[in-house]
């Protein structure tokens, strides 16, 4: 056994019993028994904390008890023989106690190969037959015949260096005017609720690369400069970012000097006559590009409109497995009066009475694999709608909203992360990190 406090308790209790019986038959007072027991308790407790238990550790309490007992006979009315009996008993108990106590060895006695593949009993064995007699009990897990995960146990753990910052308190929420957590416990990013220095320190060690997919087709090339100029300054400042710009006019991309940790990749695409198709086909292009390239190039991927500019930092607080941005147009509306597609014929349909937030298609993202699943599923919905001669109310945004209703995002960005320029800014929007650029819709989409 390991040495635990219980090993100390047993001798103390035994000593107590012996002592008590001692008072019955001998001329000693109970208080004379209590002192050695307390001393033994203290010695034993510290002994387990600071030392390996060896025979000598049993001897020390006995010697201590002897000294106490001897001094006791000087000042109290007890005879030396009364002290000898408990000491001899303690010696016997201690001696018998030793064999069942395992000593910590200085040499490892086992060498477990953590990388060894685990031995798994195949499904055809008797064990499985034993399980098969309990088919109606769904909460019993059956042993799988294949290992399902491979966790790298040797990965070095990330440590944050010492830093000073205001202490958090559980009874002092950072903000009380906004929702900080969705009902499925996805945090919602709001100014004043997080410490960017801590997030940066944590993130920097992971050496992630983030990709940003953005499209500038036809007249939207005019937005490239404003987008890239502001993103270079405010988007994941100090961290590695690859901007992937899809355009039908590569020659019109202005030459811009980006920060050393930022890169721009220009990818030619065809244009479509309808602006809705340009917007919707982004899902297809992103999904294909993940499969062929990004899967190997980036860890996280975000899709952003090009007709936006950033005015404040958008940092690593946006990084998570599946991330949606709450639209600035409908963040306080009841679910049945916002812009979901409700027609059941569309693949984007959300039945009435359902819906969490209304998410903006202008900014979403997450891990490469989650964004792959999202864009693939949304574009499948778009394709099926096309085949059925229907187009969802807000195009790919409707499909995105349906997807995020049934695949809950792990993190939400507040409307600070996509604040529509046309809207007056209420008090709860303390910063405008990203805003759409005002545009003449008729003109720019023609
Ligand atoms: N887009 C484009 N060319 C077009 C129409 C759209 O490149 O002619 C791309 C561009 O990246 C744009 C996005 O599709 O930001 C979404 O379209 P838009 O910004 O017009 O939609 P809104 O934000 O007004 O809903
Ligand atoms: Mn836009």
Coordinates of N, CA, C and O in Angstrom, one line a residue, residues 212 224-241 243 256-264 304 308-314:
X212 N -7.5 33.3 -43.9 CA -8.7 34.1 -44.1 C -9.1 34.0 -45.6 O -8.2 34.3 -46.5
X224 N -10.6 45.8 -51.9 CA -9.4 45.0 -51.4 C -8.5 45.9 -50.6 O -8.0 45.4 -49.5
X225 N -8.2 47.1 -51.0 CA -7.2 47.9 -50.3 C -7.6 48.2 -48.9 O -6.8 48.1 -47.9
X226 N -8.9 48.6 -48.7 CA -9.4 48.9 -47.4 C -9.4 47.7 -46.5 O -9.1 47.8 -45.3
X227 N -9.8 46.6 -47.1 CA -9.9 45.4 -46.3 C -8.5 44.9 -45.8 O -8.2 44.8 -44.6
X228 N -7.5 44.8 -46.8 CA -6.2 44.3 -46.5 C -5.4 45.2 -45.6 O -4.7 44.8 -44.7
X229 N -5.6 46.5 -45.9 CA -4.8 47.6 -45.1 C -5.2 47.5 -43.6 O -4.4 47.5 -42.7
X230 N -6.6 47.4 -43.4 CA -7.0 47.4 -42.0 C -6.8 46.0 -41.3 O -6.4 46.0 -40.2
X231 N -6.9 45.0 -42.1 CA -6.7 43.6 -41.6 C -5.2 43.4 -41.2 O -4.9 42.8 -40.2
X232 N -4.4 44.0 -42.0 CA -2.9 43.9 -41.7 C -2.6 44.4 -40.4 O -1.8 43.9 -39.6
X233 N -3.3 45.5 -40.0 CA -3.1 46.2 -38.7 C -3.9 45.5 -37.6 O -3.3 45.3 -36.5
X234 N -5.1 45.2 -37.8 CA -6.0 44.8 -36.7 C -6.3 43.3 -36.6 O -6.8 42.9 -35.6
X235 N -6.1 42.6 -37.6 CA -6.5 41.2 -37.6 C -5.4 40.3 -37.1 O -4.4 40.2 -37.7
X236 N -5.6 39.7 -35.9 CA -4.6 38.8 -35.3 C -3.2 39.4 -35.4 O -2.2 38.7 -35.8
X237 N -3.1 40.6 -34.9 CA -1.9 41.4 -34.9 C -0.8 40.6 -34.2 O -1.0 40.1 -33.1
X238 N 0.4 40.4 -34.9 CA 1.5 39.7 -34.3 C 1.4 38.2 -34.5 O 2.3 37.5 -34.0
X239 N 0.4 37.7 -35.1 CA 0.2 36.3 -35.3 C 0.2 35.9 -36.8 O -0.1 36.8 -37.6
X240 N 0.6 34.7 -37.1 CA 0.7 34.3 -38.5 C -0.7 34.2 -39.1 O -1.6 33.5 -38.6
X241 N -0.9 34.9 -40.2 CA -2.2 34.8 -41.0 C -1.8 34.7 -42.5 O -1.0 35.4 -43.0
X243 N -3.7 35.4 -45.9 CA -4.9 35.9 -46.6 C -5.0 35.2 -48.0 O -4.1 35.3 -48.7
X256 N 0.7 45.8 -51.8 CA 0.7 46.3 -50.5 C 1.8 45.6 -49.6 O 2.0 44.4 -49.8
X257 N 2.4 46.4 -48.8 CA 3.4 45.8 -47.9 C 2.7 45.3 -46.6 O 2.0 46.1 -45.9
X258 N 2.8 44.0 -46.4 CA 2.1 43.5 -45.2 C 3.1 43.2 -44.1 O 4.3 43.1 -44.4
X259 N 2.6 43.1 -42.9 CA 3.5 42.7 -41.8 C 4.2 41.4 -42.0 O 3.7 40.6 -42.8
X260 N 5.4 41.2 -41.5 CA 6.2 40.0 -41.8 C 5.5 38.6 -41.5 O 5.7 37.7 -42.2
X261 N 4.6 38.6 -40.6 CA 3.9 37.4 -40.2 C 2.6 37.2 -41.0 O 1.9 36.2 -40.9
X262 N 2.4 38.1 -42.0 CA 1.2 38.0 -42.8 C 1.6 37.7 -44.2 O 2.6 38.2 -44.7
X263 N 0.8 36.9 -44.9 CA 1.0 36.6 -46.3 C -0.3 36.7 -47.1 O -1.3 36.5 -46.6
X264 N -0.1 37.1 -48.4 CA -1.3 37.2 -49.3 C -1.1 36.3 -50.4 O 0.0 36.2 -51.1
X304 N -14.5 35.8 -44.7 CA -14.9 37.2 -44.4 C -15.3 37.9 -45.7 O -14.7 37.7 -46.7
X308 N -15.6 45.2 -46.1 CA -15.5 45.6 -44.6 C -14.2 46.2 -44.3 O -13.2 46.0 -45.1
X309 N -14.2 46.9 -43.2 CA -12.9 47.4 -42.7 C -12.8 47.2 -41.2 O -13.9 47.2 -40.5
X310 N -11.6 47.1 -40.7 CA -11.4 46.9 -39.2 C -11.0 48.1 -38.6 O -10.1 48.9 -39.2
X311 N -11.5 48.4 -37.4 CA -11.1 49.7 -36.7 C -10.5 49.4 -35.3 O -10.1 50.3 -34.7
X312 N -10.6 48.2 -34.9 CA -10.1 47.8 -33.6 C -9.6 46.4 -33.7 O -10.0 45.7 -34.6
X313 N -8.8 46.0 -32.7 CA -8.2 44.6 -32.8 C -9.2 43.5 -32.8 O -10.2 43.5 -32.0
X314 N -9.0 42.6 -33.6 CA -9.7 41.3 -33.7 C -8.6 40.3 -33.5 O -7.8 40.0 -34.3

